[in-house]
Amino acid sequence: YLPTVANGEKFIKMQLIGNSNVTVPTHFFKVLLVTERGGNGYQMECYVMPNEPIRDDLPITSFLVPKTAIEKGAGFLVFEFVADSQLRKVNGITNPDFIR
């Protein structure tokens, strides 16, 4: 679902499988929203991982991305009911400005 750039143009290349030509995604995303103790806010972590083998020594934190990157790629809002002011940490950063 993420484009690549070649000769100044953007392309999305996807594998098709089966007789019905089902597309195989190039990447997967996962967004975790966890209620903080006491229920006074949330912590969020946002990941995008390629749909290919990943080295075992690569830390999962290397796949952290801003929430807006997932929203742009997926074409929809993630946890839109949660106000940015309720997010105490995003991707391990306290009071993140980059999500606003």
XYZ file of N, CA and C in Angstrom:
300
model
N 0.802 -1.189 0.000
C 0.000 0.000 0.000
C 0.847 1.256 0.000
N 2.153 1.106 0.110
C 3.034 2.268 0.092
C 3.677 2.415 -1.282
N 3.639 3.616 -1.834
C 4.204 3.808 -3.174
C 5.734 3.841 -3.161
N 6.306 3.493 -4.304
C 7.730 3.672 -4.544
C 7.865 4.722 -5.623
N 9.019 5.357 -5.699
C 9.241 6.407 -6.691
C 10.277 5.926 -7.687
N 9.952 6.029 -8.970
C 10.878 5.687 -10.048
C 10.747 6.738 -11.136
N 11.857 7.331 -11.515
C 11.874 8.366 -12.547
C 10.925 9.515 -12.225
N 10.837 9.863 -10.937
C 10.009 10.980 -10.520
C 8.519 10.673 -10.450
N 8.126 9.433 -10.726
C 6.719 9.050 -10.667
C 6.501 8.039 -9.560
N 5.290 8.049 -8.971
C 4.965 7.125 -7.891
C 4.229 5.910 -8.446
N 4.601 4.738 -7.905
C 3.984 3.476 -8.321
C 3.675 2.627 -7.095
N 2.624 1.836 -7.197
C 2.352 0.819 -6.203
C 2.398 -0.512 -6.935
N 3.326 -1.357 -6.523
C 3.495 -2.664 -7.137
C 3.009 -3.716 -6.155
N 2.039 -4.532 -6.591
C 1.484 -5.563 -5.721
C 1.445 -6.890 -6.445
N 1.726 -7.937 -5.704
C 1.642 -9.288 -6.229
C 0.174 -9.717 -6.247
N -0.211 -10.465 -7.267
C -1.552 -11.051 -7.355
C -1.423 -12.554 -7.236
N -2.333 -13.173 -6.465
C -2.284 -14.624 -6.296
C -3.656 -15.229 -6.579
N -3.643 -16.496 -6.960
C -4.872 -17.242 -7.168
C -5.583 -16.897 -8.457
N -6.609 -17.682 -8.765
C -7.394 -17.464 -9.981
C -8.205 -16.178 -9.926
N -8.479 -15.703 -8.722
C -9.261 -14.469 -8.565
C -8.387 -13.221 -8.515
N -7.075 -13.386 -8.681
C -6.139 -12.254 -8.651
C -6.275 -11.413 -7.381
N -6.156 -12.062 -6.251
C -6.196 -11.379 -4.966
C -4.874 -10.654 -4.758
N -4.939 -9.382 -4.380
C -3.710 -8.616 -4.168
C -3.085 -8.966 -2.821
N -1.770 -9.028 -2.824
C -0.999 -9.275 -1.611
C -0.440 -7.928 -1.157
N -0.763 -7.495 0.054
C -0.282 -6.185 0.502
C 1.242 -6.134 0.607
N 1.788 -4.954 0.325
C 3.234 -4.762 0.430
C 3.665 -4.518 1.871
N 2.751 -3.988 2.679
C 3.043 -3.661 4.071
C 1.807 -3.954 4.928
N 2.060 -4.093 6.230
C 0.993 -4.226 7.215
C 1.167 -3.130 8.251
N 0.055 -2.668 8.808
C 0.166 -1.703 9.893
C -0.557 -2.234 11.124
N -0.146 -1.725 12.261
C -0.782 -2.060 13.530
C -0.711 -0.810 14.397
N -1.842 -0.442 14.990
C -1.894 0.678 15.921
C -2.426 0.155 17.242
N -1.649 0.351 18.294
C -2.044 -0.082 19.632
C -2.485 1.131 20.430
N -3.634 1.033 21.062
C -4.133 2.086 21.938
C -4.392 1.451 23.296
N -3.672 1.925 24.312
C -3.737 1.335 25.642
C -4.175 2.411 26.629
N -5.159 2.066 27.450
C -5.611 2.985 28.496
C -4.573 3.033 29.604
N -4.212 4.240 30.026
C -3.280 4.374 31.138
C -3.966 3.990 32.441
N -3.165 3.594 33.412
C -3.713 3.256 34.731
C -4.504 4.451 35.260
N -5.647 4.170 35.799
C -6.492 5.235 36.317
C -7.435 5.788 35.255
N -7.222 5.419 33.996
C -8.112 5.849 32.928
C -8.027 7.316 32.568
N -6.878 7.951 32.814
C -6.737 9.387 32.556
C -6.083 9.715 31.228
N -6.042 8.793 30.332
C -5.431 9.053 29.042
C -5.022 7.754 28.388
N -4.339 7.896 27.274
C -3.956 6.735 26.478
C -2.498 6.810 26.081
N -1.955 5.639 25.767
C -0.665 5.541 25.097
C -0.925 4.867 23.764
N -0.214 5.312 22.740
C -0.418 4.782 21.398
C 0.936 4.423 20.793
N 0.957 3.305 20.077
C 2.122 2.944 19.282
C 1.638 2.588 17.890
N 2.352 3.081 16.868
C 1.960 2.905 15.472
C 3.113 2.267 14.700
N 2.816 1.158 14.042
C 3.842 0.395 13.333
C 3.439 0.152 11.877
N 4.425 0.194 10.988
C 4.269 -0.261 9.605
C 5.418 -1.215 9.335
N 5.055 -2.431 8.890
C 6.065 -3.458 8.621
C 5.909 -3.975 7.205
N 7.015 -4.246 6.521
C 6.920 -4.796 5.173
C 6.425 -6.241 5.200
N 5.737 -6.638 4.172
C 5.252 -8.015 4.045
C 6.349 -8.859 3.412
N 7.396 -9.052 4.166
C 8.557 -9.839 3.735
C 9.315 -10.271 4.979
N 10.195 -11.215 4.864
C 10.967 -11.639 6.041
C 11.742 -10.470 6.649
N 11.760 -10.443 7.974
C 12.441 -9.383 8.720
C 13.515 -10.036 9.578
N 14.683 -9.428 9.588
C 15.786 -9.956 10.394
C 15.396 -10.033 11.867
N 15.787 -11.100 12.524
C 15.471 -11.288 13.938
C 16.122 -10.239 14.833
N 17.263 -9.686 14.417
C 17.971 -8.722 15.259
C 17.465 -7.290 15.080
N 16.501 -7.077 14.211
C 15.948 -5.746 13.977
C 14.913 -5.436 15.053
N 15.117 -4.383 15.838
C 14.165 -4.092 16.916
C 12.818 -3.622 16.355
N 11.758 -3.986 17.036
C 10.427 -3.605 16.568
C 10.268 -2.082 16.528
N 11.007 -1.387 17.358
C 10.917 0.079 17.371
C 11.370 0.705 16.059
N 12.100 -0.034 15.243
C 12.530 0.514 13.955
C 11.347 0.635 12.973
N 10.200 0.078 13.341
C 9.015 0.142 12.482
C 7.992 1.160 12.974
N 8.333 1.915 14.026
C 7.432 2.951 14.520
C 7.297 4.076 13.502
N 6.075 4.548 13.311
C 5.800 5.655 12.384
C 4.767 6.577 13.027
N 4.681 7.832 12.586
C 3.617 8.706 13.080
C 2.241 8.174 12.670
N 1.253 8.413 13.496
C -0.114 7.994 13.199
C -0.579 8.539 11.851
N -0.181 9.749 11.544
C -0.603 10.377 10.288
C -0.075 9.627 9.062
N 1.074 8.973 9.187
C 1.617 8.197 8.066
C 0.716 7.008 7.756
N 0.197 6.370 8.790
C -0.720 5.248 8.585
C -2.034 5.743 8.005
N -2.543 6.840 8.535
C -3.806 7.391 8.040
C -3.706 7.780 6.569
N -2.590 8.371 6.191
C -2.403 8.763 4.790
C -2.331 7.537 3.879
N -1.585 6.526 4.291
C -1.435 5.331 3.474
C -2.701 4.497 3.398
N -3.431 4.413 4.516
C -4.627 3.580 4.573
C -5.859 4.292 4.017
N -5.857 5.611 4.069
C -6.997 6.365 3.558
C -8.144 6.509 4.539
N -7.871 6.323 5.823
C -8.902 6.550 6.840
C -8.238 6.981 8.150
N -9.042 7.551 9.044
C -8.531 8.014 10.325
C -8.443 6.856 11.306
N -7.412 6.882 12.136
C -7.183 5.844 13.129
C -7.580 6.386 14.498
N -8.464 5.682 15.196
C -8.941 6.090 16.513
C -9.345 7.563 16.516
N -10.187 7.925 15.575
C -10.594 9.323 15.444
C -11.375 9.815 16.654
N -11.938 8.902 17.440
C -12.706 9.287 18.625
C -11.815 9.694 19.795
N -10.512 9.460 19.687
C -9.571 9.815 20.753
C -8.941 11.161 20.408
N -9.188 12.150 21.252
C -8.602 13.482 21.031
C -7.097 13.429 21.264
N -6.352 14.203 20.484
C -4.896 14.245 20.649
C -4.510 14.604 22.082
N -5.324 15.440 22.740
C -5.016 15.849 24.114
C -5.112 14.679 25.098
N -5.781 13.585 24.709
C -5.890 12.409 25.569
C -4.686 11.475 25.432
N -3.845 11.710 24.446
C -2.676 10.855 24.220
C -1.516 11.352 25.067
N -1.166 10.557 26.070
C -0.062 10.925 26.963
C 1.287 10.569 26.351
N 1.315 9.466 25.598
C 2.532 9.047 24.904
C 2.147 8.472 23.555
N 2.950 8.812 22.550
C 2.818 8.197 21.231
C 4.193 7.719 20.823
N 4.288 6.435 20.526
C 5.562 5.825 20.145
C 6.651 6.084 21.185
N 6.242 6.089 22.453
C 7.190 6.262 23.549
C 7.556 7.688 23.865
N 6.999 8.640 23.145
C 7.321 10.053 23.359
C 6.185 10.698 24.150
N 6.530 11.345 25.257
C 5.540 12.025 26.082
C 5.159 13.359 25.459
N 3.863 13.667 25.479
C 3.337 14.917 24.919
C 3.842 15.170 23.495
N 3.591 14.254 22.586
C 4.131 14.402 21.225
C 3.446 15.517 20.445
N 4.240 16.361 19.820
C 3.703 17.431 18.986
C 3.459 16.963 17.560
N 4.138 15.903 17.126
C 4.069 15.509 15.713
C 2.734 14.890 15.313
N 1.871 14.548 16.273
C 0.592 13.948 15.908
C -0.478 14.994 15.657
N -0.238 16.203 16.002
C -1.258 17.246 15.864
C -1.225 17.859 14.491
